[in-house]
Amino acid sequence: MYPCVGLKNEDGARAPIAFSTTTKLDEYHRNLLRSKVDDECLLGFLSVLYWGHYSGASGVIKSDRAFSKVTLAMNGKGYTRKGQHQRIRGLVDYPLGRAVALLRCAVSEIDQGMLGQSIYTLCALPQIQFAFASKIAAFISPEKCGVIDSVIVEKMPSLGFALRDGYITNVKGNFPLYQSYCEYLQKTALSLSQQGDAKRWLDRDGTPNAWRAIDVERAMYT
């Protein structure tokens, strides 16, 4: 089960925050990542980074590891493809300013339906590879995007994603495959939602909800 945690600004520092439902988790990150305020947009990125490393595959809580990843990202450690995003208007050398510019670019690409391209953009963020880029995309637009990782690829090899050492690689051919994957999630979500209230998914508090791309992806883990 996905952890319902993130980060918030508290007294000038970043502190953990918990959510009672996945819907609240999604909305929190969506609003931050789409914010026009730089500090809020950056907080959204760091909060997703914390969330994604909060627990391991066995469900063991690893909050120290999560904070470590956030610290590395704040220090600009792990940027890839240096110099390849000069096309982004407002891009600056300061690591955190660059992160905000990349996030804004990805939001624009997702809104234009360029989902595969958005993953390419997000992969340039510090501490981010293909699978984690899809986590950020899924929070930017839960209706359009879902997470893709080696667990899903191994369950559904027909998706065609290339793996290396058990991880989805950043090879050129994987980016358009993400576009197709999200279109599949969207189509499935629409089909399920059209089947009426009886087919709605239940959040942690028992509230029924219409399906989105991110919900279909999450159901693949159950």
PDB file of C-alpha atoms in Angstrom:
ATOM      1  CA  MET A   1       0.000   0.000   0.000  1.00  0.00           C
ATOM      2  CA  TYR A   2       1.277   3.468  -0.875  1.00  0.00           C
ATOM      3  CA  PRO A   3       2.443   5.502   2.135  1.00  0.00           C
ATOM      4  CA  CYS A   4       0.344   8.613   2.722  1.00  0.00           C
ATOM      5  CA  VAL A   5       3.135  10.935   3.783  1.00  0.00           C
ATOM      6  CA  GLY A   6       4.950  13.993   2.522  1.00  0.00           C
ATOM      7  CA  LEU A   7       6.775  17.083   3.672  1.00  0.00           C
ATOM      8  CA  LYS A   8       5.514  20.472   4.806  1.00  0.00           C
ATOM      9  CA  ASN A   9       7.186  23.736   5.714  1.00  0.00           C
ATOM     10  CA  GLU A  10       7.096  24.267   9.453  1.00  0.00           C
ATOM     11  CA  ASP A  11       8.912  27.061  11.298  1.00  0.00           C
ATOM     12  CA  GLY A  12      11.387  27.484   8.464  1.00  0.00           C
ATOM     13  CA  ALA A  13      12.173  23.776   8.182  1.00  0.00           C
ATOM     14  CA  ARG A  14      10.726  20.801   6.308  1.00  0.00           C
ATOM     15  CA  ALA A  15       8.790  18.377   8.481  1.00  0.00           C
ATOM     16  CA  PRO A  16       6.804  15.191   7.791  1.00  0.00           C
ATOM     17  CA  ILE A  17       3.088  15.375   7.186  1.00  0.00           C
ATOM     18  CA  ALA A  18       0.620  12.455   7.062  1.00  0.00           C
ATOM     19  CA  PHE A  19      -2.662  12.192   5.137  1.00  0.00           C
ATOM     20  CA  SER A  20      -5.759  10.192   5.995  1.00  0.00           C
ATOM     21  CA  THR A  21      -6.533   9.327   2.359  1.00  0.00           C
ATOM     22  CA  THR A  22      -4.680   8.900  -0.915  1.00  0.00           C
ATOM     23  CA  THR A  23      -6.958  11.506  -2.473  1.00  0.00           C
ATOM     24  CA  LYS A  24      -5.684  14.111  -0.006  1.00  0.00           C
ATOM     25  CA  LEU A  25      -2.108  12.990  -0.658  1.00  0.00           C
ATOM     26  CA  ASP A  26      -2.595  13.383  -4.405  1.00  0.00           C
ATOM     27  CA  GLU A  27      -4.214  16.805  -4.139  1.00  0.00           C
ATOM     28  CA  TYR A  28      -1.516  18.097  -1.801  1.00  0.00           C
ATOM     29  CA  HIS A  29       1.276  17.200  -4.206  1.00  0.00           C
ATOM     30  CA  ARG A  30      -0.637  18.239  -7.304  1.00  0.00           C
ATOM     31  CA  ASN A  31      -1.221  21.729  -5.901  1.00  0.00           C
ATOM     32  CA  LEU A  32       2.402  22.164  -4.837  1.00  0.00           C
ATOM     33  CA  LEU A  33       3.934  20.901  -8.089  1.00  0.00           C
ATOM     34  CA  ARG A  34       1.664  23.201 -10.093  1.00  0.00           C
ATOM     35  CA  SER A  35       2.168  26.220  -7.839  1.00  0.00           C
ATOM     36  CA  LYS A  36       3.401  29.474  -9.382  1.00  0.00           C
ATOM     37  CA  VAL A  37       5.332  30.131  -6.164  1.00  0.00           C
ATOM     38  CA  ASP A  38       8.866  28.752  -6.539  1.00  0.00           C
ATOM     39  CA  ASP A  39       9.246  27.618  -2.932  1.00  0.00           C
ATOM     40  CA  GLU A  40       5.959  25.724  -3.077  1.00  0.00           C
ATOM     41  CA  CYS A  41       6.837  24.052  -6.362  1.00  0.00           C
ATOM     42  CA  LEU A  42      10.198  23.024  -4.937  1.00  0.00           C
ATOM     43  CA  LEU A  43       8.523  21.716  -1.770  1.00  0.00           C
ATOM     44  CA  GLY A  44       6.280  19.583  -3.978  1.00  0.00           C
ATOM     45  CA  PHE A  45       9.320  17.965  -5.592  1.00  0.00           C
ATOM     46  CA  LEU A  46      11.071  17.350  -2.276  1.00  0.00           C
ATOM     47  CA  SER A  47       7.861  16.025  -0.727  1.00  0.00           C
ATOM     48  CA  VAL A  48       7.398  13.494  -3.538  1.00  0.00           C
ATOM     49  CA  LEU A  49      11.049  12.509  -3.173  1.00  0.00           C
ATOM     50  CA  TYR A  50      10.487  11.936   0.559  1.00  0.00           C
ATOM     51  CA  TRP A  51       7.256  10.004  -0.084  1.00  0.00           C
ATOM     52  CA  GLY A  52       8.882   7.772  -2.674  1.00  0.00           C
ATOM     53  CA  HIS A  53      11.725   6.712  -0.392  1.00  0.00           C
ATOM     54  CA  TYR A  54       9.741   6.559   2.849  1.00  0.00           C
ATOM     55  CA  SER A  55       9.202   2.810   2.776  1.00  0.00           C
ATOM     56  CA  GLY A  56      10.944  -0.079   1.099  1.00  0.00           C
ATOM     57  CA  ALA A  57       9.477  -2.906  -0.966  1.00  0.00           C
ATOM     58  CA  SER A  58       8.816  -4.883   2.236  1.00  0.00           C
ATOM     59  CA  GLY A  59       6.916  -1.975   3.767  1.00  0.00           C
ATOM     60  CA  VAL A  60       9.653  -1.177   6.295  1.00  0.00           C
ATOM     61  CA  ILE A  61       9.659   2.528   7.157  1.00  0.00           C
ATOM     62  CA  LYS A  62      12.899   4.256   6.139  1.00  0.00           C
ATOM     63  CA  SER A  63      12.331   7.911   6.992  1.00  0.00           C
ATOM     64  CA  ASP A  64      16.060   8.553   7.517  1.00  0.00           C
ATOM     65  CA  ARG A  65      16.777   7.342   3.980  1.00  0.00           C
ATOM     66  CA  ALA A  66      13.963   9.542   2.674  1.00  0.00           C
ATOM     67  CA  PHE A  67      15.384  12.641   4.379  1.00  0.00           C
ATOM     68  CA  SER A  68      18.831  11.755   3.040  1.00  0.00           C
ATOM     69  CA  LYS A  69      17.517  11.757  -0.522  1.00  0.00           C
ATOM     70  CA  VAL A  70      15.878  15.142   0.070  1.00  0.00           C
ATOM     71  CA  THR A  71      19.148  16.565   1.406  1.00  0.00           C
ATOM     72  CA  LEU A  72      21.093  15.292  -1.613  1.00  0.00           C
ATOM     73  CA  ALA A  73      18.562  16.859  -3.971  1.00  0.00           C
ATOM     74  CA  MET A  74      18.660  20.181  -2.117  1.00  0.00           C
ATOM     75  CA  ASN A  75      22.440  20.181  -2.558  1.00  0.00           C
ATOM     76  CA  GLY A  76      22.029  19.581  -6.282  1.00  0.00           C
ATOM     77  CA  LYS A  77      23.562  16.101  -6.094  1.00  0.00           C
ATOM     78  CA  GLY A  78      22.604  13.752  -8.899  1.00  0.00           C
ATOM     79  CA  TYR A  79      21.742  16.092 -11.757  1.00  0.00           C
ATOM     80  CA  THR A  80      21.988  14.354 -15.143  1.00  0.00           C
ATOM     81  CA  ARG A  81      22.392  15.540 -18.751  1.00  0.00           C
ATOM     82  CA  LYS A  82      23.989  18.827 -17.705  1.00  0.00           C
ATOM     83  CA  GLY A  83      23.548  21.541 -20.277  1.00  0.00           C
ATOM     84  CA  GLN A  84      20.817  19.794 -22.256  1.00  0.00           C
ATOM     85  CA  HIS A  85      17.935  21.898 -20.973  1.00  0.00           C
ATOM     86  CA  GLN A  86      18.999  25.390 -21.985  1.00  0.00           C
ATOM     87  CA  ARG A  87      15.797  25.569 -24.050  1.00  0.00           C
ATOM     88  CA  ILE A  88      13.824  26.017 -20.813  1.00  0.00           C
ATOM     89  CA  ARG A  89      13.000  29.659 -20.318  1.00  0.00           C
ATOM     90  CA  GLY A  90      14.194  30.973 -16.983  1.00  0.00           C
ATOM     91  CA  LEU A  91      16.672  28.153 -16.398  1.00  0.00           C
ATOM     92  CA  VAL A  92      19.344  29.202 -13.929  1.00  0.00           C
ATOM     93  CA  ASP A  93      22.563  27.636 -12.675  1.00  0.00           C
ATOM     94  CA  TYR A  94      21.515  27.541  -9.034  1.00  0.00           C
ATOM     95  CA  PRO A  95      20.517  23.888  -8.463  1.00  0.00           C
ATOM     96  CA  LEU A  96      17.150  24.517  -6.819  1.00  0.00           C
ATOM     97  CA  GLY A  97      16.231  27.186  -9.358  1.00  0.00           C
ATOM     98  CA  ARG A  98      17.009  24.713 -12.103  1.00  0.00           C
ATOM     99  CA  ALA A  99      14.763  22.130 -10.437  1.00  0.00           C
ATOM    100  CA  VAL A 100      11.814  24.533 -10.429  1.00  0.00           C
ATOM    101  CA  ALA A 101      12.378  25.350 -14.095  1.00  0.00           C
ATOM    102  CA  LEU A 102      12.416  21.659 -15.003  1.00  0.00           C
ATOM    103  CA  LEU A 103       9.223  21.027 -13.029  1.00  0.00           C
ATOM    104  CA  ARG A 104       7.452  23.939 -14.718  1.00  0.00           C
ATOM    105  CA  CYS A 105       8.527  22.622 -18.113  1.00  0.00           C
ATOM    106  CA  ALA A 106       7.203  19.149 -17.273  1.00  0.00           C
ATOM    107  CA  VAL A 107       3.852  20.565 -16.118  1.00  0.00           C
ATOM    108  CA  SER A 108       3.485  22.385 -19.435  1.00  0.00           C
ATOM    109  CA  GLU A 109       4.386  19.249 -21.401  1.00  0.00           C
ATOM    110  CA  ILE A 110       1.886  17.111 -19.484  1.00  0.00           C
ATOM    111  CA  ASP A 111      -0.865  19.680 -20.008  1.00  0.00           C
ATOM    112  CA  GLN A 112      -0.113  19.538 -23.737  1.00  0.00           C
ATOM    113  CA  GLY A 113      -0.350  15.746 -23.713  1.00  0.00           C
ATOM    114  CA  MET A 114       3.407  15.261 -24.183  1.00  0.00           C
ATOM    115  CA  LEU A 115       3.646  12.654 -21.440  1.00  0.00           C
ATOM    116  CA  GLY A 116       6.716  10.813 -22.687  1.00  0.00           C
ATOM    117  CA  GLN A 117       8.583  14.079 -23.183  1.00  0.00           C
ATOM    118  CA  SER A 118       7.718  15.120 -19.631  1.00  0.00           C
ATOM    119  CA  ILE A 119       9.502  12.038 -18.286  1.00  0.00           C
ATOM    120  CA  TYR A 120      12.605  12.984 -20.282  1.00  0.00           C
ATOM    121  CA  THR A 121      12.470  16.442 -18.713  1.00  0.00           C
ATOM    122  CA  LEU A 122      11.903  15.125 -15.181  1.00  0.00           C
ATOM    123  CA  CYS A 123      14.792  12.668 -15.496  1.00  0.00           C
ATOM    124  CA  ALA A 124      17.118  15.693 -15.468  1.00  0.00           C
ATOM    125  CA  LEU A 125      16.179  16.450 -11.836  1.00  0.00           C
ATOM    126  CA  PRO A 126      18.633  15.458  -9.092  1.00  0.00           C
ATOM    127  CA  GLN A 127      18.196  11.944  -7.673  1.00  0.00           C
ATOM    128  CA  ILE A 128      15.639  11.080 -10.379  1.00  0.00           C
ATOM    129  CA  GLN A 129      15.597   8.199 -12.843  1.00  0.00           C
ATOM    130  CA  PHE A 130      12.816   6.978 -15.149  1.00  0.00           C
ATOM    131  CA  ALA A 131      10.559   5.226 -12.625  1.00  0.00           C
ATOM    132  CA  PHE A 132      10.732   8.061 -10.107  1.00  0.00           C
ATOM    133  CA  ALA A 133      10.117  10.627 -12.824  1.00  0.00           C
ATOM    134  CA  SER A 134       6.820   8.846 -13.469  1.00  0.00           C
ATOM    135  CA  LYS A 135       5.922   9.250  -9.783  1.00  0.00           C
ATOM    136  CA  ILE A 136       6.287  13.018 -10.128  1.00  0.00           C
ATOM    137  CA  ALA A 137       4.290  13.025 -13.376  1.00  0.00           C
ATOM    138  CA  ALA A 138       1.512  11.035 -11.700  1.00  0.00           C
ATOM    139  CA  PHE A 139       1.190  13.657  -8.970  1.00  0.00           C
ATOM    140  CA  ILE A 140       1.292  16.513 -11.483  1.00  0.00           C
ATOM    141  CA  SER A 141      -1.679  14.961 -13.299  1.00  0.00           C
ATOM    142  CA  PRO A 142      -3.327  11.951 -11.611  1.00  0.00           C
ATOM    143  CA  GLU A 143      -5.976  11.917 -14.349  1.00  0.00           C
ATOM    144  CA  LYS A 144      -3.441  11.483 -17.150  1.00  0.00           C
ATOM    145  CA  CYS A 145      -0.415   9.753 -15.654  1.00  0.00           C
ATOM    146  CA  GLY A 146       0.555   6.731 -13.594  1.00  0.00           C
ATOM    147  CA  VAL A 147       3.728   5.292 -12.140  1.00  0.00           C
ATOM    148  CA  ILE A 148       5.696   2.783 -14.182  1.00  0.00           C
ATOM    149  CA  ASP A 149       8.350   0.668 -12.485  1.00  0.00           C
ATOM    150  CA  SER A 150      10.008  -2.718 -12.774  1.00  0.00           C
ATOM    151  CA  VAL A 151       7.223  -4.410 -10.765  1.00  0.00           C
ATOM    152  CA  ILE A 152       4.611  -3.473 -13.361  1.00  0.00           C
ATOM    153  CA  VAL A 153       6.960  -4.116 -16.296  1.00  0.00           C
ATOM    154  CA  GLU A 154       7.693  -7.625 -15.038  1.00  0.00           C
ATOM    155  CA  LYS A 155       3.966  -8.302 -14.572  1.00  0.00           C
ATOM    156  CA  MET A 156       3.150  -6.896 -18.013  1.00  0.00           C
ATOM    157  CA  PRO A 157       6.129  -7.547 -20.325  1.00  0.00           C
ATOM    158  CA  SER A 158       3.899  -6.684 -23.291  1.00  0.00           C
ATOM    159  CA  LEU A 159       4.361  -3.018 -22.339  1.00  0.00           C
ATOM    160  CA  GLY A 160       7.807  -3.327 -23.898  1.00  0.00           C
ATOM    161  CA  PHE A 161       9.881  -1.229 -21.485  1.00  0.00           C
ATOM    162  CA  ALA A 162      13.612  -1.936 -21.476  1.00  0.00           C
ATOM    163  CA  LEU A 163      15.143  -2.919 -18.136  1.00  0.00           C
ATOM    164  CA  ARG A 164      18.751  -2.946 -17.018  1.00  0.00           C
ATOM    165  CA  ASP A 165      19.788  -4.594 -13.757  1.00  0.00           C
ATOM    166  CA  GLY A 166      16.133  -4.704 -12.750  1.00  0.00           C
ATOM    167  CA  TYR A 167      15.397  -1.018 -13.362  1.00  0.00           C
ATOM    168  CA  ILE A 168      13.694   0.874 -16.186  1.00  0.00           C
ATOM    169  CA  THR A 169      16.408   2.567 -18.191  1.00  0.00           C
ATOM    170  CA  ASN A 170      16.485   6.058 -19.662  1.00  0.00           C
ATOM    171  CA  VAL A 171      16.963   4.717 -23.195  1.00  0.00           C
ATOM    172  CA  LYS A 172      15.247   6.712 -25.917  1.00  0.00           C
ATOM    173  CA  GLY A 173      12.661   4.050 -26.741  1.00  0.00           C
ATOM    174  CA  ASN A 174      11.171   3.998 -23.234  1.00  0.00           C
ATOM    175  CA  PHE A 175       9.855   7.567 -23.368  1.00  0.00           C
ATOM    176  CA  PRO A 176       7.213   7.029 -26.099  1.00  0.00           C
ATOM    177  CA  LEU A 177       6.273   3.760 -24.354  1.00  0.00           C
ATOM    178  CA  TYR A 178       5.334   5.793 -21.284  1.00  0.00           C
ATOM    179  CA  GLN A 179       2.986   7.825 -23.478  1.00  0.00           C
ATOM    180  CA  SER A 180       1.273   4.628 -24.651  1.00  0.00           C
ATOM    181  CA  TYR A 181       1.158   3.232 -21.129  1.00  0.00           C
ATOM    182  CA  CYS A 182      -0.601   6.337 -19.786  1.00  0.00           C
ATOM    183  CA  GLU A 183      -3.084   6.273 -22.656  1.00  0.00           C
ATOM    184  CA  TYR A 184      -3.880   2.673 -21.678  1.00  0.00           C
ATOM    185  CA  LEU A 185      -4.411   3.761 -18.049  1.00  0.00           C
ATOM    186  CA  GLN A 186      -6.679   6.619 -19.141  1.00  0.00           C
ATOM    187  CA  LYS A 187      -8.759   4.347 -21.362  1.00  0.00           C
ATOM    188  CA  THR A 188      -9.131   1.781 -18.587  1.00  0.00           C
ATOM    189  CA  ALA A 189     -10.080   4.471 -16.059  1.00  0.00           C
ATOM    190  CA  LEU A 190     -12.777   5.823 -18.377  1.00  0.00           C
ATOM    191  CA  SER A 191     -14.185   2.333 -18.959  1.00  0.00           C
ATOM    192  CA  LEU A 192     -14.350   1.584 -15.233  1.00  0.00           C
ATOM    193  CA  SER A 193     -15.902   4.948 -14.371  1.00  0.00           C
ATOM    194  CA  GLN A 194     -18.599   4.460 -17.003  1.00  0.00           C
ATOM    195  CA  GLN A 195     -19.725   1.270 -15.259  1.00  0.00           C
ATOM    196  CA  GLY A 196     -21.351   3.281 -12.476  1.00  0.00           C
ATOM    197  CA  ASP A 197     -21.057   3.665  -8.730  1.00  0.00           C
ATOM    198  CA  ALA A 198     -20.681  -0.051  -8.063  1.00  0.00           C
ATOM    199  CA  LYS A 199     -17.311  -0.062  -9.855  1.00  0.00           C
ATOM    200  CA  ARG A 200     -15.832   2.962  -8.101  1.00  0.00           C
ATOM    201  CA  TRP A 201     -12.653   2.504  -6.091  1.00  0.00           C
ATOM    202  CA  LEU A 202     -12.708   3.004  -2.329  1.00  0.00           C
ATOM    203  CA  ASP A 203     -10.256   5.301  -0.577  1.00  0.00           C
ATOM    204  CA  ARG A 204      -8.869   4.514   2.867  1.00  0.00           C
ATOM    205  CA  ASP A 205     -11.823   6.172   4.569  1.00  0.00           C
ATOM    206  CA  GLY A 206     -14.313   4.167   2.493  1.00  0.00           C
ATOM    207  CA  THR A 207     -15.184   7.056   0.175  1.00  0.00           C
ATOM    208  CA  PRO A 208     -16.022   5.894  -3.400  1.00  0.00           C
ATOM    209  CA  ASN A 209     -14.253   7.708  -6.234  1.00  0.00           C
ATOM    210  CA  ALA A 210     -14.292   7.761 -10.015  1.00  0.00           C
ATOM    211  CA  TRP A 211     -11.229   6.177 -11.594  1.00  0.00           C
ATOM    212  CA  ARG A 212      -8.195   8.117 -12.810  1.00  0.00           C
ATOM    213  CA  ALA A 213      -5.043   6.902 -14.528  1.00  0.00           C
ATOM    214  CA  ILE A 214      -3.165   6.860 -11.225  1.00  0.00           C
ATOM    215  CA  ASP A 215      -5.879   4.730  -9.590  1.00  0.00           C
ATOM    216  CA  VAL A 216      -5.700   2.092 -12.319  1.00  0.00           C
ATOM    217  CA  GLU A 217      -1.935   1.917 -11.894  1.00  0.00           C
ATOM    218  CA  ARG A 218      -2.237   1.552  -8.116  1.00  0.00           C
ATOM    219  CA  ALA A 219      -4.758  -1.257  -8.555  1.00  0.00           C
ATOM    220  CA  MET A 220      -2.090  -3.216 -10.446  1.00  0.00           C
ATOM    221  CA  TYR A 221      -0.265  -3.740  -7.153  1.00  0.00           C
ATOM    222  CA  THR A 222      -3.216  -5.368  -5.359  1.00  0.00           C
TER     223      THR A 222
END
